[in-house]
Amino acid sequence: SAASDVYKRQAHSTFVTLSGDLLAHSFDCKYKTLLPESTHAGYLSFVEKTIRYEISSLRKALPGVPIYVAMGNNDSGCTDYALDPTHDEFLALTARIVAEALPAPDRAAVLRDFALGGYYNVPLAHVPNTRLVVLDDVYLSSSYITCTGKPDPAPAAAQLDWLQTQLTEASNLHQRVWVVAHIPPGVNLYASARKLMTLCMGSQPQMFLGSEQLEEILAANADVVRLALFGHTHSDEIRLLLPERTTDNVEQSTPPLGVPVKIVASITPVNGNNPSFTLATIDPATATLADYTVIAASNSLGDATTQWAPSYTYSATYHQPAFDSTALLTLISALQADPGATTPASQAYLQNYAPGEPSPILQLAWPQYTCSLNHDSAAAFTACSCAATPASPQAGIP
């Protein structure tokens, strides 16, 4: 249903980004329940065929359009959040599928790098002097384990080193960069919801990633990184990664340079949201995300009754000229200045966060949530959250 509507609306798209989780949650458990006598090799073969089916279906809907695929925490040959630290079988099998979705000159880079750690670096189609850096940040997740069930920090460190090398090279060549991955940096508000009541008494928020190095690297290279795209939350969200020293000084005469982050909602309705995808327009001269429109399904069925229609357009809803750091700082500051979520912008954000189903937790924890939009470290988020509710020593959910 989604692929059919994509074809109707954007058959001549410049490119597609797919930010992870091609497989369902607990895909291995579902498979083993249906086929209890299966072998590991049989499961890997089934996973490979599933991903090939998904990518080929999208390629059929958008023939000839480059599709940049990132892996998510469910995308594994063993179980969720798990990959082997080196020479992972799943990544080796998936590399060719990912490469085939790209222009022929870019395939060698994917085949060379993807099997090492699920990452690659290629020119961004039709956007001059701009590169796309794709990460497999399941290695960076606080929940990451090897396929034998053990934690291992080595692949995360290797991937971050690789990322820094790509950004340094891009800077030296005066190139711009887009980054695509699955799990966003920053605070996992839903996982932290119960801790918000005691956040100002010493408890720590739950973070998406195992360290704060990814956001630190991206923010330190904000002059190069023009956009970062993530998924994972199944919700439509914005973020702004700022150097730590500027997060609490938003009223300065020269706005700090940050990395705009777009978290795209999901096609799957597994979290109760209606499926959606996002259509974007780009300014190729600056590699800036100029505007976007979210297309949402009318229900979660995907059958003949499902209708796809625009849910909202960023520029019309938030009255910002572009999705860049200056505009996002203005928008986020306005949302943070509205702790009761009463302004049109706040109400629109609440409505669009989960297409078709406004989030009750988000409404209850609105001041804390808006802090997470540009305070991506645990310390900065805690300071902002406690300042957001000064009347309560617990700074909890109202």
Short mmCIF file of C-alpha atoms in Angstrom, two decimals:
data_model
loop_
_atom_site.label_atom_id
_atom_site.label_comp_id
_atom_site.label_asym_id
_atom_site.label_seq_id
_atom_site.Cartn_x
_atom_site.Cartn_y
_atom_site.Cartn_z
CA SER A 1 0.00 0.00 0.00
CA ALA A 2 2.78 2.44 0.92
CA ALA A 3 4.90 1.55 -2.10
CA SER A 4 1.92 2.02 -4.39
CA ASP A 5 1.27 5.50 -3.01
CA VAL A 6 4.97 6.41 -3.19
CA TYR A 7 4.90 5.54 -6.88
CA LYS A 8 1.80 7.66 -7.49
CA ARG A 9 3.25 10.70 -5.73
CA GLN A 10 6.97 10.55 -6.39
CA ALA A 11 7.83 8.25 -9.27
CA HIS A 12 10.58 10.68 -10.28
CA SER A 13 12.20 11.15 -6.88
CA THR A 14 15.87 12.04 -6.78
CA PHE A 15 16.69 9.44 -4.14
CA VAL A 16 15.22 7.55 -1.17
CA THR A 17 16.59 7.10 2.35
CA LEU A 18 15.43 4.11 4.40
CA SER A 19 16.53 4.52 7.99
CA GLY A 20 16.47 0.99 9.29
CA ASP A 21 14.42 -1.81 10.77
CA LEU A 22 13.55 -3.74 7.66
CA LEU A 23 12.77 -6.74 9.87
CA ALA A 24 10.02 -6.95 12.47
CA HIS A 25 10.69 -6.96 16.19
CA SER A 26 11.79 -10.41 17.45
CA PHE A 27 11.94 -11.69 13.88
CA ASP A 28 14.09 -14.66 14.92
CA CYS A 29 11.59 -15.75 17.58
CA LYS A 30 8.70 -15.60 15.13
CA TYR A 31 10.65 -17.64 12.60
CA LYS A 32 11.73 -20.29 15.14
CA THR A 33 8.17 -20.58 16.45
CA LEU A 34 6.90 -21.35 12.97
CA LEU A 35 9.88 -23.53 12.01
CA PRO A 36 11.26 -25.04 15.21
CA GLU A 37 13.48 -27.51 13.33
CA SER A 38 15.17 -24.80 11.25
CA THR A 39 18.92 -24.30 11.12
CA HIS A 40 20.86 -21.09 11.53
CA ALA A 41 21.77 -21.22 7.85
CA GLY A 42 18.10 -21.57 6.97
CA TYR A 43 17.22 -18.56 9.08
CA LEU A 44 19.95 -16.43 7.51
CA SER A 45 18.69 -17.40 4.06
CA PHE A 46 15.13 -16.42 5.02
CA VAL A 47 16.30 -13.08 6.41
CA GLU A 48 18.23 -12.36 3.22
CA LYS A 49 15.19 -13.17 1.08
CA THR A 50 12.94 -10.99 3.25
CA ILE A 51 15.20 -7.94 2.90
CA ARG A 52 15.68 -8.58 -0.81
CA TYR A 53 11.89 -8.69 -1.24
CA GLU A 54 11.44 -5.38 0.60
CA ILE A 55 14.17 -3.53 -1.28
CA SER A 56 13.16 -4.94 -4.65
CA SER A 57 9.53 -3.91 -4.00
CA LEU A 58 10.66 -0.33 -3.36
CA ARG A 59 12.93 -0.41 -6.40
CA LYS A 60 9.97 -1.55 -8.50
CA ALA A 61 7.89 1.35 -7.18
CA LEU A 62 10.71 3.81 -7.94
CA PRO A 63 12.67 2.34 -10.87
CA GLY A 64 16.14 3.75 -11.31
CA VAL A 65 16.00 5.86 -8.14
CA PRO A 66 18.93 5.37 -5.73
CA ILE A 67 17.81 3.89 -2.39
CA TYR A 68 20.16 4.50 0.53
CA VAL A 69 19.51 1.81 3.14
CA ALA A 70 20.63 1.87 6.77
CA MET A 71 20.27 -1.07 9.14
CA GLY A 72 18.23 -0.91 12.35
CA ASN A 73 18.33 -2.68 15.70
CA ASN A 74 16.00 -5.43 14.39
CA ASP A 75 18.15 -6.06 11.32
CA SER A 76 20.24 -9.01 12.39
CA GLY A 77 20.99 -12.60 11.56
CA CYS A 78 20.69 -13.61 15.22
CA THR A 79 18.40 -11.43 17.37
CA ASP A 80 17.41 -7.81 18.03
CA TYR A 81 20.28 -5.46 18.93
CA ALA A 82 22.84 -8.16 18.13
CA LEU A 83 25.55 -8.43 15.49
CA ASP A 84 28.94 -10.09 15.45
CA PRO A 85 31.68 -7.51 16.11
CA THR A 86 33.60 -8.45 12.94
CA HIS A 87 32.76 -10.29 9.72
CA ASP A 88 29.08 -10.56 10.60
CA GLU A 89 27.32 -13.09 8.32
CA PHE A 90 24.14 -11.05 8.08
CA LEU A 91 25.97 -7.90 7.00
CA ALA A 92 27.98 -9.84 4.45
CA LEU A 93 24.80 -11.26 2.92
CA THR A 94 22.97 -7.92 3.00
CA ALA A 95 25.81 -5.89 1.50
CA ARG A 96 25.03 -6.95 -2.08
CA ILE A 97 21.31 -6.13 -1.68
CA VAL A 98 22.15 -2.66 -0.34
CA ALA A 99 24.73 -2.10 -3.08
CA GLU A 100 22.37 -3.13 -5.88
CA ALA A 101 19.94 -0.36 -4.87
CA LEU A 102 22.59 2.28 -5.66
CA PRO A 103 24.11 3.61 -8.90
CA ALA A 104 26.73 1.27 -10.32
CA PRO A 105 29.72 3.56 -9.52
CA ASP A 106 28.79 3.57 -5.80
CA ARG A 107 28.43 -0.18 -5.33
CA ALA A 108 32.08 -0.98 -4.77
CA ALA A 109 32.23 1.27 -1.69
CA VAL A 110 29.25 -0.51 -0.15
CA LEU A 111 30.59 -3.97 -0.90
CA ARG A 112 33.94 -2.98 0.62
CA ASP A 113 32.73 -1.30 3.83
CA PHE A 114 29.23 -2.57 4.64
CA ALA A 115 30.32 -6.10 5.54
CA LEU A 116 32.84 -4.65 8.03
CA GLY A 117 30.36 -2.76 10.17
CA GLY A 118 27.16 -1.94 8.30
CA TYR A 119 28.45 1.49 7.21
CA TYR A 120 29.30 3.13 3.91
CA ASN A 121 30.08 6.51 2.37
CA VAL A 122 28.94 7.49 -1.16
CA PRO A 123 28.15 10.66 -3.15
CA LEU A 124 24.59 11.90 -2.57
CA ALA A 125 22.75 11.65 -5.87
CA HIS A 126 22.05 14.97 -7.65
CA VAL A 127 23.28 17.07 -4.71
CA PRO A 128 26.63 18.54 -5.78
CA ASN A 129 29.68 18.30 -3.55
CA THR A 130 27.77 16.32 -0.92
CA ARG A 131 28.34 12.89 0.51
CA LEU A 132 26.03 10.50 2.34
CA VAL A 133 27.47 8.70 5.36
CA VAL A 134 25.40 5.71 6.50
CA LEU A 135 25.97 4.13 9.93
CA ASP A 136 24.80 0.93 11.60
CA ASP A 137 24.46 2.41 15.05
CA VAL A 138 23.12 -0.74 16.69
CA TYR A 139 26.79 -1.13 17.58
CA LEU A 140 26.50 2.17 19.47
CA SER A 141 23.31 1.20 21.30
CA SER A 142 23.29 0.71 25.05
CA SER A 143 21.54 -2.62 24.33
CA TYR A 144 24.09 -3.94 21.83
CA ILE A 145 25.40 -7.48 22.29
CA THR A 146 27.28 -9.90 20.08
CA CYS A 147 25.47 -12.90 18.62
CA THR A 148 26.89 -14.92 21.52
CA GLY A 149 25.12 -12.57 23.95
CA LYS A 150 28.14 -10.62 25.21
CA PRO A 151 28.75 -6.86 25.23
CA ASP A 152 31.68 -5.63 23.15
CA PRO A 153 32.69 -1.94 22.90
CA ALA A 154 35.20 -2.48 20.08
CA PRO A 155 32.86 -2.23 17.05
CA ALA A 156 31.31 1.01 18.38
CA ALA A 157 34.74 2.57 18.78
CA ALA A 158 35.74 1.41 15.29
CA GLN A 159 32.61 2.88 13.72
CA LEU A 160 33.04 6.22 15.46
CA ASP A 161 36.66 6.36 14.32
CA TRP A 162 35.51 5.61 10.77
CA LEU A 163 32.86 8.35 11.00
CA GLN A 164 35.39 10.91 12.20
CA THR A 165 37.67 9.99 9.31
CA GLN A 166 34.87 10.52 6.78
CA LEU A 167 33.95 13.90 8.26
CA THR A 168 37.58 15.04 8.37
CA GLU A 169 38.07 14.05 4.74
CA ALA A 170 34.86 15.84 3.73
CA SER A 171 36.00 18.98 5.54
CA ASN A 172 39.40 18.87 3.85
CA LEU A 173 37.69 18.55 0.47
CA HIS A 174 35.18 21.30 1.33
CA GLN A 175 32.31 18.84 0.95
CA ARG A 176 28.99 18.66 2.78
CA VAL A 177 27.64 15.54 4.47
CA TRP A 178 24.29 13.94 5.25
CA VAL A 179 24.27 11.21 7.91
CA VAL A 180 21.70 8.41 7.94
CA ALA A 181 21.32 5.86 10.74
CA HIS A 182 18.53 4.23 12.71
CA ILE A 183 18.80 4.91 16.44
CA PRO A 184 18.91 8.64 17.26
CA PRO A 185 21.23 10.08 19.87
CA GLY A 186 19.87 11.70 23.00
CA VAL A 187 17.31 10.86 25.68
CA ASN A 188 14.82 8.02 25.31
CA LEU A 189 11.89 9.84 26.91
CA TYR A 190 9.54 6.85 26.95
CA ALA A 191 12.10 4.62 28.65
CA SER A 192 12.84 7.47 31.08
CA ALA A 193 9.19 8.30 31.86
CA ARG A 194 9.17 6.65 35.29
CA LYS A 195 12.47 8.30 36.19
CA LEU A 196 11.24 11.80 35.43
CA MET A 197 9.64 12.02 38.87
CA THR A 198 13.06 11.69 40.54
CA LEU A 199 15.29 13.16 37.84
CA CYS A 200 16.25 16.17 39.95
CA MET A 201 16.98 13.93 42.93
CA GLY A 202 19.83 12.08 41.22
CA SER A 203 18.29 9.52 38.88
CA GLN A 204 19.64 9.36 35.33
CA PRO A 205 17.57 9.47 32.13
CA GLN A 206 17.67 6.47 29.80
CA MET A 207 19.69 7.23 26.68
CA PHE A 208 19.23 5.72 23.23
CA LEU A 209 22.94 5.07 22.75
CA GLY A 210 25.61 3.67 25.01
CA SER A 211 27.70 6.85 24.97
CA GLU A 212 27.35 10.49 23.90
CA GLN A 213 30.18 10.31 21.38
CA LEU A 214 28.02 10.21 18.24
CA GLU A 215 26.25 13.48 18.98
CA GLU A 216 29.53 15.05 20.12
CA ILE A 217 31.24 14.13 16.85
CA LEU A 218 28.33 15.35 14.73
CA ALA A 219 27.94 18.62 16.66
CA ALA A 220 31.67 19.28 16.46
CA ASN A 221 31.41 18.96 12.68
CA ALA A 222 28.27 21.07 12.24
CA ASP A 223 29.99 23.10 9.55
CA VAL A 224 30.15 19.93 7.44
CA VAL A 225 27.06 17.91 8.48
CA ARG A 226 23.97 19.55 6.98
CA LEU A 227 21.42 16.92 8.06
CA ALA A 228 21.11 13.73 10.10
CA LEU A 229 18.23 11.32 9.49
CA PHE A 230 17.08 8.66 11.96
CA GLY A 231 14.11 6.38 12.63
CA HIS A 232 13.61 3.97 15.57
CA THR A 233 11.05 5.87 17.65
CA HIS A 234 8.23 5.25 15.11
CA SER A 235 7.33 8.90 15.66
CA ASP A 236 7.71 12.13 13.68
CA GLU A 237 10.26 14.24 15.55
CA ILE A 238 12.87 16.97 15.24
CA ARG A 239 16.17 17.48 17.06
CA LEU A 240 19.06 19.91 16.96
CA LEU A 241 22.53 18.76 17.96
CA LEU A 242 24.43 21.68 19.44
CA PRO A 243 27.89 21.92 20.96
CA GLU A 244 27.36 21.43 24.68
CA ARG A 245 28.40 24.96 25.63
CA THR A 246 25.61 26.51 23.54
CA THR A 247 22.61 24.42 24.61
CA ASP A 248 21.73 26.70 27.51
CA ASN A 249 22.44 29.97 25.72
CA VAL A 250 19.79 30.19 23.03
CA GLU A 251 19.36 33.96 23.18
CA GLN A 252 22.68 34.97 21.74
CA SER A 253 23.09 37.41 18.90
CA THR A 254 24.71 34.86 16.58
CA PRO A 255 22.81 31.56 16.56
CA PRO A 256 25.12 28.59 17.21
CA LEU A 257 25.77 26.28 14.32
CA GLY A 258 24.16 22.89 14.94
CA VAL A 259 23.17 19.72 13.10
CA PRO A 260 19.49 19.53 12.13
CA VAL A 261 18.04 16.10 12.92
CA LYS A 262 14.88 14.65 11.38
CA ILE A 263 13.44 11.49 12.93
CA VAL A 264 10.99 9.97 10.49
CA ALA A 265 7.91 8.04 11.58
CA SER A 266 7.38 4.45 10.53
CA ILE A 267 5.49 2.59 7.83
CA THR A 268 4.70 -0.13 10.35
CA PRO A 269 1.86 0.60 12.82
CA VAL A 270 3.35 -1.60 15.55
CA ASN A 271 3.42 1.25 18.11
CA GLY A 272 -0.19 2.23 17.46
CA ASN A 273 0.57 5.01 14.99
CA ASN A 274 -0.86 5.07 11.50
CA PRO A 275 1.80 4.29 8.87
CA SER A 276 3.49 7.22 7.16
CA PHE A 277 6.38 8.22 4.93
CA THR A 278 7.98 11.60 4.31
CA LEU A 279 8.46 13.52 1.06
CA ALA A 280 11.23 16.10 1.16
CA THR A 281 12.46 18.94 -1.01
CA ILE A 282 16.15 19.84 -1.00
CA ASP A 283 18.13 22.93 -1.86
CA PRO A 284 20.98 21.32 -3.84
CA ALA A 285 23.09 24.47 -3.72
CA THR A 286 23.44 24.20 0.06
CA ALA A 287 22.49 20.52 0.67
CA THR A 288 19.79 21.82 3.02
CA LEU A 289 16.48 20.12 3.70
CA ALA A 290 14.24 22.90 2.44
CA ASP A 291 10.85 21.46 3.36
CA TYR A 292 8.98 18.20 3.85
CA THR A 293 5.47 16.77 3.88
CA VAL A 294 4.40 13.72 5.86
CA ILE A 295 2.04 11.39 3.98
CA ALA A 296 -0.03 9.28 6.40
CA ALA A 297 -2.38 6.35 5.99
CA SER A 298 -5.98 6.64 7.12
CA ASN A 299 -5.73 3.43 9.16
CA SER A 300 -3.31 0.67 10.09
CA LEU A 301 -4.82 -2.01 7.86
CA GLY A 302 -3.11 -1.46 4.50
CA ASP A 303 -6.10 -2.92 2.68
CA ALA A 304 -8.45 -1.55 0.03
CA THR A 305 -9.97 0.88 2.55
CA THR A 306 -6.64 2.57 3.30
CA GLN A 307 -6.24 6.07 1.93
CA TRP A 308 -2.94 7.98 1.91
CA ALA A 309 -3.01 11.76 2.24
CA PRO A 310 -0.78 14.64 3.39
CA SER A 311 -0.75 14.96 7.15
CA TYR A 312 1.19 18.23 7.43
CA THR A 313 3.90 20.27 5.72
CA TYR A 314 6.75 21.61 7.83
CA SER A 315 6.89 25.13 6.35
CA ALA A 316 3.13 25.71 6.50
CA THR A 317 2.72 24.27 9.99
CA TYR A 318 5.72 25.82 11.74
CA HIS A 319 6.26 28.88 9.51
CA GLN A 320 10.00 28.30 9.11
CA PRO A 321 11.91 29.01 5.88
CA ALA A 322 14.00 25.81 5.94
CA PHE A 323 14.95 22.83 8.08
CA ASP A 324 18.28 24.26 9.14
CA SER A 325 19.90 25.00 12.50
CA THR A 326 18.72 28.61 12.70
CA ALA A 327 15.10 27.73 11.97
CA LEU A 328 15.14 24.74 14.34
CA LEU A 329 16.61 26.81 17.16
CA THR A 330 13.79 29.34 16.69
CA LEU A 331 11.13 26.61 16.62
CA ILE A 332 12.51 24.63 19.56
CA SER A 333 12.86 27.79 21.65
CA ALA A 334 9.19 28.57 20.98
CA LEU A 335 8.13 25.06 22.00
CA GLN A 336 10.18 25.24 25.18
CA ALA A 337 8.62 28.61 26.03
CA ASP A 338 5.18 26.95 26.00
CA PRO A 339 5.22 24.45 28.90
CA GLY A 340 1.46 24.02 28.72
CA ALA A 341 1.57 23.10 25.02
CA THR A 342 -1.15 25.64 24.20
CA THR A 343 0.26 27.42 21.15
CA PRO A 344 -0.61 26.32 17.59
CA ALA A 345 2.96 25.09 17.05
CA SER A 346 2.91 22.93 20.20
CA GLN A 347 -0.52 21.57 19.42
CA ALA A 348 0.57 20.72 15.89
CA TYR A 349 3.66 18.91 17.17
CA LEU A 350 1.56 16.87 19.61
CA GLN A 351 -0.85 15.94 16.84
CA ASN A 352 1.83 15.04 14.30
CA TYR A 353 4.17 13.19 16.65
CA ALA A 354 2.31 9.90 16.16
CA PRO A 355 0.13 10.07 13.04
CA GLY A 356 -3.46 9.24 13.87
CA GLU A 357 -2.91 8.78 17.60
CA PRO A 358 -1.85 11.71 19.87
CA SER A 359 0.59 10.52 22.54
CA PRO A 360 -0.68 10.86 26.15
CA ILE A 361 2.83 10.51 27.61
CA LEU A 362 4.11 13.27 25.38
CA GLN A 363 1.36 15.60 26.56
CA LEU A 364 2.08 14.83 30.22
CA ALA A 365 5.84 15.25 29.86
CA TRP A 366 5.82 18.11 27.35
CA PRO A 367 8.32 20.40 29.19
CA GLN A 368 10.77 17.52 29.57
CA TYR A 369 10.26 16.39 26.00
CA THR A 370 10.99 19.84 24.59
CA CYS A 371 14.22 19.84 26.62
CA SER A 372 15.28 16.70 24.75
CA LEU A 373 14.98 18.48 21.41
CA ASN A 374 18.29 20.31 21.80
CA HIS A 375 19.77 18.87 25.01
CA ASP A 376 21.13 15.52 23.90
CA SER A 377 23.45 14.71 26.83
CA ALA A 378 22.13 13.29 30.09
CA ALA A 379 23.53 16.23 32.09
CA ALA A 380 22.15 18.93 29.79
CA PHE A 381 18.74 17.25 29.60
CA THR A 382 18.54 16.93 33.38
CA ALA A 383 19.49 20.59 33.92
CA CYS A 384 16.92 21.76 31.39
CA SER A 385 14.18 19.49 32.76
CA CYS A 386 14.71 20.60 36.34
CA ALA A 387 14.68 24.25 35.28
CA ALA A 388 11.47 23.65 33.30
CA THR A 389 9.50 22.85 36.48
CA PRO A 390 11.10 25.02 39.20
CA ALA A 391 8.06 24.88 41.49
CA SER A 392 8.54 21.14 42.06
CA PRO A 393 11.73 19.78 43.64
CA GLN A 394 11.10 16.49 41.85
CA ALA A 395 10.63 18.10 38.44
CA GLY A 396 8.32 15.26 37.50
CA ILE A 397 5.41 14.80 35.18
CA PRO A 398 2.75 17.42 36.02
#
